[in-house]
mmCIF file of C-alpha atoms in Angstrom:
data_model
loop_
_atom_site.group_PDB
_atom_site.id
_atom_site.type_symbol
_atom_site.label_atom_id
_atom_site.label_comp_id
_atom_site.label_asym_id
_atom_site.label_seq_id
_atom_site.Cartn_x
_atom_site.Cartn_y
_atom_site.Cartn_z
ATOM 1 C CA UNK S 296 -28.465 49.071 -59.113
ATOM 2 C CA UNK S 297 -27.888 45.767 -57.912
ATOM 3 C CA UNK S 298 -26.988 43.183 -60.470
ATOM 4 C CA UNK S 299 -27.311 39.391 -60.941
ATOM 5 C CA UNK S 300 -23.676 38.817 -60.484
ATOM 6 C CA UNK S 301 -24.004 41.114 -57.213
ATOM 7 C CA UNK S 302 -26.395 39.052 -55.651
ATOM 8 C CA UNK S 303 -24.599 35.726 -56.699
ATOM 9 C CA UNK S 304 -21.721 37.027 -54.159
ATOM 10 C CA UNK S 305 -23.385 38.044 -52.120
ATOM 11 C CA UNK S 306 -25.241 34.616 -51.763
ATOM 12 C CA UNK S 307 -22.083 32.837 -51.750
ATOM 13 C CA UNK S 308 -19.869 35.090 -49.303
ATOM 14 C CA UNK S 309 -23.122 34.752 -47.013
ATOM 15 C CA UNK S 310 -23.738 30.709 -47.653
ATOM 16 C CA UNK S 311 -21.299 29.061 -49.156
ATOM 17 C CA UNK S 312 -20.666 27.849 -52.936
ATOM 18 C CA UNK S 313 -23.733 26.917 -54.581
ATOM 19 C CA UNK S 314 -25.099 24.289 -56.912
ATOM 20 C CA UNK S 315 -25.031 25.083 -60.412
ATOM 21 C CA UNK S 316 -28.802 24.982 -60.283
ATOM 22 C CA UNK S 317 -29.262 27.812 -57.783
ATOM 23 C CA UNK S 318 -26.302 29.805 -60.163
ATOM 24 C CA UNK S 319 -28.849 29.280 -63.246
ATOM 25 C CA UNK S 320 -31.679 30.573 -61.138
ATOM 26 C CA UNK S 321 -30.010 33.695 -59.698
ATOM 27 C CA UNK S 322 -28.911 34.772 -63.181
ATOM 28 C CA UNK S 323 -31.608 34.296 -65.392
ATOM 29 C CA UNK S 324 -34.888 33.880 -63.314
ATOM 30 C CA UNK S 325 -34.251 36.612 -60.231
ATOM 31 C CA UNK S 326 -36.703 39.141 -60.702
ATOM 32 C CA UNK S 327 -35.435 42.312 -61.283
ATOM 33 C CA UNK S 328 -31.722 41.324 -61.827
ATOM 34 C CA UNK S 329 -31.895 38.150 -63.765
ATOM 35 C CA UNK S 330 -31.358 37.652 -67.789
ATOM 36 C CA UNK S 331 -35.166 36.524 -68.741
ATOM 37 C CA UNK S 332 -36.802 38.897 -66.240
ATOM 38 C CA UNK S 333 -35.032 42.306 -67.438
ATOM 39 C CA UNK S 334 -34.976 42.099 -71.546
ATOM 40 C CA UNK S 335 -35.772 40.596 -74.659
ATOM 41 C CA UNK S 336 -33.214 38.082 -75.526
ATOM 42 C CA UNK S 337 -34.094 37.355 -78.997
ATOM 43 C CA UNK S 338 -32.998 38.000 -82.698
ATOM 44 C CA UNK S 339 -30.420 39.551 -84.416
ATOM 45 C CA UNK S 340 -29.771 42.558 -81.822
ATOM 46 C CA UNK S 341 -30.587 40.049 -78.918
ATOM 47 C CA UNK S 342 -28.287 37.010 -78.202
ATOM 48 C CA UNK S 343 -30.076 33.843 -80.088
ATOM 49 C CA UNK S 344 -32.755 33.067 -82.238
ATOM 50 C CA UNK S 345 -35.478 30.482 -82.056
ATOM 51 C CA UNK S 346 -37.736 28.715 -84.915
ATOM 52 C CA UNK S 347 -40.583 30.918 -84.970
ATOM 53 C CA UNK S 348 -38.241 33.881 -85.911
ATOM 54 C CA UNK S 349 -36.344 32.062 -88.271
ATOM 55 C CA UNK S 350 -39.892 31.437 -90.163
ATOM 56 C CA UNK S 351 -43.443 31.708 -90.094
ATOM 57 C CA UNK S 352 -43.872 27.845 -91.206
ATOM 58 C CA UNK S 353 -43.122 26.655 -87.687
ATOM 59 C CA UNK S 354 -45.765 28.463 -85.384
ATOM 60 C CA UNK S 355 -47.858 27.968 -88.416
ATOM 61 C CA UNK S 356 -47.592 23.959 -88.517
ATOM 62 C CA UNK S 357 -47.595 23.979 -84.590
ATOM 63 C CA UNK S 358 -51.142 25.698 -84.876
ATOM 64 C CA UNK S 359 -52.377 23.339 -87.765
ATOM 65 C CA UNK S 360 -50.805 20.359 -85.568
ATOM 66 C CA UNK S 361 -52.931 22.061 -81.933
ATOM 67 C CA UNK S 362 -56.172 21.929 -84.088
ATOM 68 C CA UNK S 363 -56.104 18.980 -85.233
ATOM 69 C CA UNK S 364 -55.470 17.553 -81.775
ATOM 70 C CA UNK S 365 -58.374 19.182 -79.958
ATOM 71 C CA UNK S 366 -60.110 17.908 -82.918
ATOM 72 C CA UNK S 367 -58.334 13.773 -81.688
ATOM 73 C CA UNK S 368 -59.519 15.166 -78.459
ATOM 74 C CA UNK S 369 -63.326 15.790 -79.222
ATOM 75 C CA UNK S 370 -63.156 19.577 -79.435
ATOM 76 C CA UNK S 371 -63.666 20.517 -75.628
ATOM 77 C CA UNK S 372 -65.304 23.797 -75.556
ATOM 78 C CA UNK S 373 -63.933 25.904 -73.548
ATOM 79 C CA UNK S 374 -59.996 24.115 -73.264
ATOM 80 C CA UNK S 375 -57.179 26.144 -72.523
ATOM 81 C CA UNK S 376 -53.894 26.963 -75.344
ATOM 82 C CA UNK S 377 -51.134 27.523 -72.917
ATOM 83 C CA UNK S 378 -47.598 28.371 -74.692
ATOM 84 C CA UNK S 379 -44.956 28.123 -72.068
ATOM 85 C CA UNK S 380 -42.198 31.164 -72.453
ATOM 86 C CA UNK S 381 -43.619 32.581 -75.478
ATOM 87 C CA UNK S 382 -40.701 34.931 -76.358
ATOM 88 C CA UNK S 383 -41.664 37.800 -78.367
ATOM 89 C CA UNK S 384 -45.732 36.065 -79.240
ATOM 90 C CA UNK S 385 -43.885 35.001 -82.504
ATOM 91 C CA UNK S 386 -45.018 31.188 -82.398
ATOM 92 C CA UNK S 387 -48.396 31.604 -81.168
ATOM 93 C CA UNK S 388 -49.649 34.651 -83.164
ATOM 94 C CA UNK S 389 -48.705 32.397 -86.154
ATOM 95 C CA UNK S 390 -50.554 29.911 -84.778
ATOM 96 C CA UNK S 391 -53.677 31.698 -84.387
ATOM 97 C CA UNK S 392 -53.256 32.664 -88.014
ATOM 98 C CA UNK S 393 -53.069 29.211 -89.158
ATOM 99 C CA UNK S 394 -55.991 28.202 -86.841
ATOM 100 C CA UNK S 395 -58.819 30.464 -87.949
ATOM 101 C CA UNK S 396 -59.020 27.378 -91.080
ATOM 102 C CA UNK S 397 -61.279 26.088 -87.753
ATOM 103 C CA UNK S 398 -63.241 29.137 -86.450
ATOM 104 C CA UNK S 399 -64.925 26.933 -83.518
ATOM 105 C CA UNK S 400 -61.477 26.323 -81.989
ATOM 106 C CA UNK S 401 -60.775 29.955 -81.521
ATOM 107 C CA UNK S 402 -64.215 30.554 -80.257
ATOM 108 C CA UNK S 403 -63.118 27.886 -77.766
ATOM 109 C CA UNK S 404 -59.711 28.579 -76.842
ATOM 110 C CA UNK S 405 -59.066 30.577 -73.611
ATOM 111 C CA UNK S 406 -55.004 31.397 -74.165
ATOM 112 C CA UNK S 407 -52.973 31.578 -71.223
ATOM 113 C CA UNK S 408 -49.251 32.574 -71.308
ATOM 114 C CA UNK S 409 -46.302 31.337 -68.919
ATOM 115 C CA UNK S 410 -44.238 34.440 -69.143
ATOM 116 C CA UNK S 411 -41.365 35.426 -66.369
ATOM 117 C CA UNK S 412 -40.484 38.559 -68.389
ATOM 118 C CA UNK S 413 -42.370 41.825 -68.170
ATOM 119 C CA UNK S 414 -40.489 43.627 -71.415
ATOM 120 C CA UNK S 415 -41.516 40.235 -73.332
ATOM 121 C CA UNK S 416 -45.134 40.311 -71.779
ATOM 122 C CA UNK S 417 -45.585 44.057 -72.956
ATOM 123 C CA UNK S 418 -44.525 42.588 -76.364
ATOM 124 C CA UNK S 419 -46.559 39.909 -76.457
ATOM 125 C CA UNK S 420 -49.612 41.941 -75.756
ATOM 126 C CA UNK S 421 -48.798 44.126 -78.577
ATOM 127 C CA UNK S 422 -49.172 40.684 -80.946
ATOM 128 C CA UNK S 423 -51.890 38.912 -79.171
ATOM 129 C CA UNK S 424 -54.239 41.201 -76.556
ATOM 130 C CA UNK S 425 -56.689 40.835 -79.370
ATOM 131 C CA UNK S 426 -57.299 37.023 -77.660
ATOM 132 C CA UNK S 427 -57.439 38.502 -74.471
ATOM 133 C CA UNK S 428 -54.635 36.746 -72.915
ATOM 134 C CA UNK S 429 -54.071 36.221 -69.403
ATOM 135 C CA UNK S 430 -50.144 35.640 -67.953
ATOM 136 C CA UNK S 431 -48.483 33.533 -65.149
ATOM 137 C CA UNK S 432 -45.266 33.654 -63.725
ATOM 138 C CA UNK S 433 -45.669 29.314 -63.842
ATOM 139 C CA UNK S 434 -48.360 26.635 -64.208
ATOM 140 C CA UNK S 435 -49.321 26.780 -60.788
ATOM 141 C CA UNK S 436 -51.644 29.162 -61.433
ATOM 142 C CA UNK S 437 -53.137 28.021 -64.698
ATOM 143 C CA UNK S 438 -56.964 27.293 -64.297
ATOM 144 C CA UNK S 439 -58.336 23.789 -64.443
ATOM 145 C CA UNK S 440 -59.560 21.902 -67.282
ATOM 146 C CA UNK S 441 -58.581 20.973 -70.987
ATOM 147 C CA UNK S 442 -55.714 21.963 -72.511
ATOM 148 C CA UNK S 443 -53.217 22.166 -75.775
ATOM 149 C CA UNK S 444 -49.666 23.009 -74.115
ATOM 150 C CA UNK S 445 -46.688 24.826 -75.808
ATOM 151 C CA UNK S 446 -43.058 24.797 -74.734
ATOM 152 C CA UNK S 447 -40.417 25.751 -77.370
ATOM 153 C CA UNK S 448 -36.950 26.062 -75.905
ATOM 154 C CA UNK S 449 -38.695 26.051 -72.713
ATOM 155 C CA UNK S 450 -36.988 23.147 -70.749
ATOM 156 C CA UNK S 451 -33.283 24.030 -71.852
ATOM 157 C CA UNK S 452 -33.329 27.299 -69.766
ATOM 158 C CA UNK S 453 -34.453 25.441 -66.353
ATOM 159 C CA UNK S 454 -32.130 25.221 -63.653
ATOM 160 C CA UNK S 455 -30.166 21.625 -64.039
ATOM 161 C CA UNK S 456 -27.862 19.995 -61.489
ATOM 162 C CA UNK S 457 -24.232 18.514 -62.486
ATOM 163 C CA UNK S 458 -22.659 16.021 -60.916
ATOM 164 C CA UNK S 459 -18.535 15.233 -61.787
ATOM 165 C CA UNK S 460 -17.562 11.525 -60.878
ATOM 166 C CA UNK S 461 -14.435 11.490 -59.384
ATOM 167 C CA UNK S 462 -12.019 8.584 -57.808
ATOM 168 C CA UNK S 463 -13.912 8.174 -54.650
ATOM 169 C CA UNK S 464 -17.441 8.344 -56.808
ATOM 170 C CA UNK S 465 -20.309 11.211 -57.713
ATOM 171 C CA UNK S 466 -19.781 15.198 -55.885
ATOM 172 C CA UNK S 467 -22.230 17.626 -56.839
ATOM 173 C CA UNK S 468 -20.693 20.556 -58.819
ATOM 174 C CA UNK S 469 -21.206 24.113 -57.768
ATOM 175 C CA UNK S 470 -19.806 27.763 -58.040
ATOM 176 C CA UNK S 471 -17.718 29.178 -55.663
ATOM 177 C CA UNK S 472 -16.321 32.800 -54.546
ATOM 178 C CA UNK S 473 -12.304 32.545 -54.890
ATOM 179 C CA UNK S 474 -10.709 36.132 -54.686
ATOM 180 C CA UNK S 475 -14.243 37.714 -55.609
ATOM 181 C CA UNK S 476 -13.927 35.748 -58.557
ATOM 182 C CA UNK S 477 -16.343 32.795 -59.497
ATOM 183 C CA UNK S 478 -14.850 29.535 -60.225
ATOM 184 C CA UNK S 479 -15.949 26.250 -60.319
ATOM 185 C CA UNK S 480 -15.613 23.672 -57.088
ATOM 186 C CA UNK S 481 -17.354 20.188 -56.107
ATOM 187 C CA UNK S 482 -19.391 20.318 -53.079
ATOM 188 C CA UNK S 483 -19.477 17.718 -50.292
ATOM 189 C CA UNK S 484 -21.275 14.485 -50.623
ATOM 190 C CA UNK S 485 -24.992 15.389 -49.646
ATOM 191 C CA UNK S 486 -28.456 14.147 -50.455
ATOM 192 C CA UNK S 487 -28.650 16.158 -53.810
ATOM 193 C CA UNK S 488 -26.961 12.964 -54.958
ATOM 194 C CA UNK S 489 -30.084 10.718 -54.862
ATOM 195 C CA UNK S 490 -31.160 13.014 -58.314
ATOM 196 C CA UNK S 491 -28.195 10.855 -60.598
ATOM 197 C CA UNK S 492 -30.069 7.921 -62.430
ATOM 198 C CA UNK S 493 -28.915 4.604 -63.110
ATOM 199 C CA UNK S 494 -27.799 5.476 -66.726
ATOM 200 C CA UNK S 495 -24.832 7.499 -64.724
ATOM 201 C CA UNK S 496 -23.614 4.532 -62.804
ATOM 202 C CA UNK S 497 -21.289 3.930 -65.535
ATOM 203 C CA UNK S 498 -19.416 7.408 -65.639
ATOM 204 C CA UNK S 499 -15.732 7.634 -65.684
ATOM 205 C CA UNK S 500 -13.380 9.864 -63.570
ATOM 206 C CA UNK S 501 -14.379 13.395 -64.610
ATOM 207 C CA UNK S 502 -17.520 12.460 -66.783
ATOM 208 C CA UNK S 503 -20.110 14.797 -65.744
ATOM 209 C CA UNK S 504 -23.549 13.776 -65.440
ATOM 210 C CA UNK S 505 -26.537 16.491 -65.817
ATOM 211 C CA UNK S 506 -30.215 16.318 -64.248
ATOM 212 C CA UNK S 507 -32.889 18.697 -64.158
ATOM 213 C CA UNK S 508 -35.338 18.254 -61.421
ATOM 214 C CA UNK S 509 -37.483 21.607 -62.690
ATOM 215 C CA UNK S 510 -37.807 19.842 -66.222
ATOM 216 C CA UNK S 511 -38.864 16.853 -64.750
ATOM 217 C CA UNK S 512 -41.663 18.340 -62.210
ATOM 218 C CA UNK S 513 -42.883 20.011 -64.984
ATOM 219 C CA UNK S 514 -43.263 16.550 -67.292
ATOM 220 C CA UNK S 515 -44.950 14.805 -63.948
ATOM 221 C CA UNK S 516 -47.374 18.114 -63.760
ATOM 222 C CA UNK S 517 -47.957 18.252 -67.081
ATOM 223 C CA UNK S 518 -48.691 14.219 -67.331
ATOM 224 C CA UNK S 519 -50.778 14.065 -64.560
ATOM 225 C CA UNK S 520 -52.773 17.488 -66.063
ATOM 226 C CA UNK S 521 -53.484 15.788 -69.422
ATOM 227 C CA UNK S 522 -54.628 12.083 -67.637
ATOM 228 C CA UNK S 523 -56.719 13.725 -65.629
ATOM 229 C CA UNK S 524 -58.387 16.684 -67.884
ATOM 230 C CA UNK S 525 -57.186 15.814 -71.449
ATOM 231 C CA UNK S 526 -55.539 17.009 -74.338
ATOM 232 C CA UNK S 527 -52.025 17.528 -74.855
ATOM 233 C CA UNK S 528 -48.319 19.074 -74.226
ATOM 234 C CA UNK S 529 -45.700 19.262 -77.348
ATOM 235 C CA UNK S 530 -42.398 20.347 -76.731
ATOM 236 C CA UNK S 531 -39.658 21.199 -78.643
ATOM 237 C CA UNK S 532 -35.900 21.863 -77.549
ATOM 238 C CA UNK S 533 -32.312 20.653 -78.269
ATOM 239 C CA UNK S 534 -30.579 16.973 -76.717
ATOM 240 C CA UNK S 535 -30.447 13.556 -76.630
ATOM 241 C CA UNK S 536 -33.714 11.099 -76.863
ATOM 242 C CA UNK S 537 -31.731 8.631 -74.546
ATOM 243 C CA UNK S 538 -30.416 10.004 -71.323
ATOM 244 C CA UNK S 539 -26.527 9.749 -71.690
ATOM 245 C CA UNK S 540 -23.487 10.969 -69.482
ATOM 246 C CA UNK S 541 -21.559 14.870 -70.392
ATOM 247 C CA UNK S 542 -22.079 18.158 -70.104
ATOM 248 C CA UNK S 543 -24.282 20.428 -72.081
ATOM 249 C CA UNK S 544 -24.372 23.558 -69.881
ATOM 250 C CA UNK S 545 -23.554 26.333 -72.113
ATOM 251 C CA UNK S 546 -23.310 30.634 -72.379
ATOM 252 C CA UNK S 547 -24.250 32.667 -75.249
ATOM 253 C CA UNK S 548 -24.352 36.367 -75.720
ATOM 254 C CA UNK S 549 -24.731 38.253 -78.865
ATOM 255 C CA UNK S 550 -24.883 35.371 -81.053
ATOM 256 C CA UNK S 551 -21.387 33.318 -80.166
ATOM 257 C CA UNK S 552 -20.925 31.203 -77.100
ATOM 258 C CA UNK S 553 -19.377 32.805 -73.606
ATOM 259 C CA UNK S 554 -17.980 31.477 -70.868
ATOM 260 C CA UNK S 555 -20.790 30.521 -68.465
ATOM 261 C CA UNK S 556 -18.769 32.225 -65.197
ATOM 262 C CA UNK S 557 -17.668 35.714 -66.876
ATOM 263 C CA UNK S 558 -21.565 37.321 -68.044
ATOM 264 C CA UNK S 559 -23.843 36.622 -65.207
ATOM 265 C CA UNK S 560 -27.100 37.979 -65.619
ATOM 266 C CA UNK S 561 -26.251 38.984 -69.256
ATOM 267 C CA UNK S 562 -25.784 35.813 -71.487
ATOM 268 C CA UNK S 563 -28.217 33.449 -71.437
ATOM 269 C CA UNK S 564 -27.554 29.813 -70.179
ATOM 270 C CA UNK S 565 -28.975 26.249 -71.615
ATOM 271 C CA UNK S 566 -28.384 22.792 -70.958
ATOM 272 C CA UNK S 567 -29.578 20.101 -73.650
ATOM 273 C CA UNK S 568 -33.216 18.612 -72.546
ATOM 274 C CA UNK S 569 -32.786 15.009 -71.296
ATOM 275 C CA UNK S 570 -36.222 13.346 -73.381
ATOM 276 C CA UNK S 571 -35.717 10.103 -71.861
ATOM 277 C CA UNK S 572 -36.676 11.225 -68.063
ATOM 278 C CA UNK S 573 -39.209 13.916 -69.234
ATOM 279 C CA UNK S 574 -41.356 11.524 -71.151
ATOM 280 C CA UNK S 575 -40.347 9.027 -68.110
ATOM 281 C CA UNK S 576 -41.752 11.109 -65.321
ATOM 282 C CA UNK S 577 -44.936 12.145 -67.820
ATOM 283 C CA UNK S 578 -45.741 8.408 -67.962
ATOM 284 C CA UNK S 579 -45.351 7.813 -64.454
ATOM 285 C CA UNK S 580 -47.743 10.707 -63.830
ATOM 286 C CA UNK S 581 -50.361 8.680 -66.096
ATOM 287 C CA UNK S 582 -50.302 10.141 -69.132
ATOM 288 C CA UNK S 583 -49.586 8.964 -72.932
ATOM 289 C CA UNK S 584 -45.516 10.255 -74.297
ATOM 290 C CA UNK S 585 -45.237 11.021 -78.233
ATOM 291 C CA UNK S 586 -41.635 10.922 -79.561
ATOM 292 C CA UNK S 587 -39.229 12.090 -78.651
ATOM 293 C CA UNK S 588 -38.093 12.498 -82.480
ATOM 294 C CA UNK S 589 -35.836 14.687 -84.757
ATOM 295 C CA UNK S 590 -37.616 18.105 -85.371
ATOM 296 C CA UNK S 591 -36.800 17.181 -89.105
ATOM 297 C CA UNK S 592 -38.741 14.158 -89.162
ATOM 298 C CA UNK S 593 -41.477 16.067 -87.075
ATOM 299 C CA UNK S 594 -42.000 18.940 -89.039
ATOM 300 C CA UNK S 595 -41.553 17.345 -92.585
ATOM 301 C CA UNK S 596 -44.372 14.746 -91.276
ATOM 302 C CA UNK S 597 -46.645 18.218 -90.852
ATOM 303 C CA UNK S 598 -46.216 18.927 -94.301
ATOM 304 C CA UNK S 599 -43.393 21.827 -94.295
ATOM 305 C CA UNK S 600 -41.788 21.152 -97.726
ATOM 306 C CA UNK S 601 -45.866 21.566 -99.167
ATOM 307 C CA UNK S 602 -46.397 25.074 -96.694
ATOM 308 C CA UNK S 603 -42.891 26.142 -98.399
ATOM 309 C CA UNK S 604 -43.916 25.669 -101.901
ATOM 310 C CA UNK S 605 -47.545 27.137 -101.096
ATOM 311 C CA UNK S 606 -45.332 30.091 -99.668
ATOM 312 C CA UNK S 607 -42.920 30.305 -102.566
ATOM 313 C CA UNK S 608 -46.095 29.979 -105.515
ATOM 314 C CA UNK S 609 -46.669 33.695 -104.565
ATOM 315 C CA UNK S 610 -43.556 35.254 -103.430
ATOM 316 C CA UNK S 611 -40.606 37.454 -105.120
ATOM 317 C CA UNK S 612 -37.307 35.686 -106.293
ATOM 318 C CA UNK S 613 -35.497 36.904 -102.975
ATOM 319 C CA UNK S 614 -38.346 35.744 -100.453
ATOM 320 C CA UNK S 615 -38.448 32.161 -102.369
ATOM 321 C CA UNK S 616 -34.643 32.362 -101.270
ATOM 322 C CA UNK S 617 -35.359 33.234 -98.093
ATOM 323 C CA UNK S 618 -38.017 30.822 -97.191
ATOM 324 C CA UNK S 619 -35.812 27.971 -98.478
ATOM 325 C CA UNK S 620 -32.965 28.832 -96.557
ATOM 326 C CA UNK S 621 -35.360 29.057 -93.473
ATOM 327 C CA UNK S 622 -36.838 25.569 -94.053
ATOM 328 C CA UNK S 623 -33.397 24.434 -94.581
ATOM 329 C CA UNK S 624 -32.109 25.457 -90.975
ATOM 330 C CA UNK S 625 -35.363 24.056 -89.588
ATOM 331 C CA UNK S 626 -35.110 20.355 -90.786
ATOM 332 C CA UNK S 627 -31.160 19.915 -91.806
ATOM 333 C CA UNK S 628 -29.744 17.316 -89.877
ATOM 334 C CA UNK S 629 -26.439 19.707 -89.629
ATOM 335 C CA UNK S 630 -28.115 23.030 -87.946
ATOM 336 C CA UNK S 631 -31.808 22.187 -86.093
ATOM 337 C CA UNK S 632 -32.904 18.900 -88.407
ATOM 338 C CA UNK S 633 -31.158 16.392 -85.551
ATOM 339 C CA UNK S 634 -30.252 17.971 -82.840
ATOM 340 C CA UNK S 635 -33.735 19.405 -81.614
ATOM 341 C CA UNK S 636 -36.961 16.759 -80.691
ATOM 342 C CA UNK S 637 -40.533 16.922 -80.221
ATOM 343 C CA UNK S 638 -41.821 15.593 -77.533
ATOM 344 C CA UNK S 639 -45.680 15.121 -77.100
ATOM 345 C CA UNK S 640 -47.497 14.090 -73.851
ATOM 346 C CA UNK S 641 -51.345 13.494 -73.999
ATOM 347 C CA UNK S 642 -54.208 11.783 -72.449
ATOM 348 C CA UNK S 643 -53.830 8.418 -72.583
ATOM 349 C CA UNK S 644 -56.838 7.514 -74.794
ATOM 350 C CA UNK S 645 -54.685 9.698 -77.975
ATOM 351 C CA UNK S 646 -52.921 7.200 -79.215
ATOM 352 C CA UNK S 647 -52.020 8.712 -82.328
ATOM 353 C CA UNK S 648 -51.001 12.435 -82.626
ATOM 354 C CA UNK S 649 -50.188 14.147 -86.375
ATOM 355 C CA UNK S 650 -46.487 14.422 -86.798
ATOM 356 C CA UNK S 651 -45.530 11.260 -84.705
ATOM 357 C CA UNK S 652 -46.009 8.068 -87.338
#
């Protein structure tokens, strides 16, 4: 059968070296071949582990935190609840749990799924066909009209560019075929170069500068969606608020971090989320930005420390263990307190949104 890494060569022996954009693409988003179209990548048989499996608090505050904004919103009936690479249907069957404390947003809700993977659809249909989902392979296909938006750990897996500055000023990075092995190279000057911002203009000599054009279509589709129909996006994912110069692409397989070159098509690849040009190119598309702040401060605004206690009132000694220990890698600044945002985009007449003071 052929495999990611096959078709990579292939590509390369056929074209020349490609960007490291078009690498990401091949290996995890090929159908049939690539890493989030042929499995399910999560938990502790699976490569990495998200908030909603870690506990049942966060799906459960982001459903508390998508009722009360259709609430900010008016309560459009019908809207649409999108959740944008829902994993396993972790996050969002949690919350729909938390959600039924407002039985009129259900009856409202139409939910709608961004899903690439057919062994994750099959298992989100197993947690949610009871709400009649429908799936799309990307937003273009989503329906008009209202909606509450969902992307955790969405924007780190989208394809970014890299650009090294060297003595004679910015090449675009790419991977190349040497002796049927892949290895890294810097492409010839070309118009790819137009993508670095002015926050790179003061790189040094081998500083590497990272920008994702996918992420930022999304934030300008997305912002121009929620000015023009209402509502509004949150997403959450790992890097910097401010746009800033180095490299963040990174491998991981079975828990522990890989080289990026040596598991194509079996390791999944991330780059950190620059929140500075996402909420840039939402605002430019019209619409209202939220954040971006630390998914500490976000999540202990919702009230976690109160859902843990409610939680731990009524649980064994070993679960109130467990569900401190999961709040605790949610909101320490040392594992995902700092490191990962939330980002919120809206219509422009929300000014305020719960969790963003």
């Amino acid at each position: 059968m052929t495999s990611a890494l096959d078709l990579l060569k292939r590509r390369i022996a056929a074209s020349g070296p490609v960007t490291v954009a078009e690498f990401m693409r091949i290996a995890l988003a090929e159908q049939g071949t690539g890493y989030y179209a042929t499995r399910d990548p999560l938990g502790g048989a699976g490569d990495f582990i998200t908030a909603p499996e870690i506990s049942q608090m966060f799906g459960e505050l982001l459903g508390l935190w998508c009722v009360d904004s259709w609430e900010r919103a008016g309560a459009p009936d019908p809207f649409l609840l999108v959740e944008l690479g829902p994993g396993r249907g972790t996050l969002m069957a949690d919350a729909l749990r938390a959600a039924k404390v407002r039985r009129p947003f259900l009856s409202a809700m139409r939910l709608h799924l961004v899903e690439i993977s057919r062994p994750l659809r099959a298992l989100q249909e197993q947690r949610l066909g009871a709400f009649h989902p429908l799936w799309h392979d990307d937003l273009t296909t989503l329906p008009d009209g209202p909606a509450l938006i969902v992307g955790n750990e969405f924007l780190d897996a989208l394809p970014i560019h890299q650009f090294q500055m060297t003595e004679r000023g910015w090449r675009e990075r790419g991977v190349d075929l040497v002796n049927d092995t892949l290895a890294w190279t810097l492409l010839p000057p070309g118009p790819q170069l137009a993508l670095l911002q002015a926050a790179h203009k003061r790189a040094k000599p081998d500083e590497i500068a990272e920008v994702c054009p996918a992420a930022l279509s999304i934030a300008s589709t997305v912002g121009a969606r929620m000015a023009e129909e209402g509502i509004a996006a949150l997403f959450i994912d790992y890097g910097p608020a401010d746009s800033a110069v180095g490299e963040s692409l990174q491998a991981v397989k079975a828990h522990r971090f890989c080289d990026p070159l040596a598991e194509i098509g079996a390791a999944d690849l991330t780059g950190h989320v620059d929140f500075a040009a996402v909420a840039n190119a939402a605002r430019e598309a019209g619409a209202r930005t939220h954040g971006a702040l630390a998914q500490a401060t976000f999540l202990e605004t919702l009230g976690i420390r109160t859902r843990a206690a409610l939680l731990s009132a009524k649980a064994s000694e070993a679960d109130r263990s467990a569900i401190a220990q999961a709040m605790t890698r949610l909101i320490d600044p040392r594992q995902m307190g700092s490191l990962f945002k939330a980002l919120a985009i809206s219509h422009p007449d929300l000014q305020e949104l719960a969790g963003f003071p």
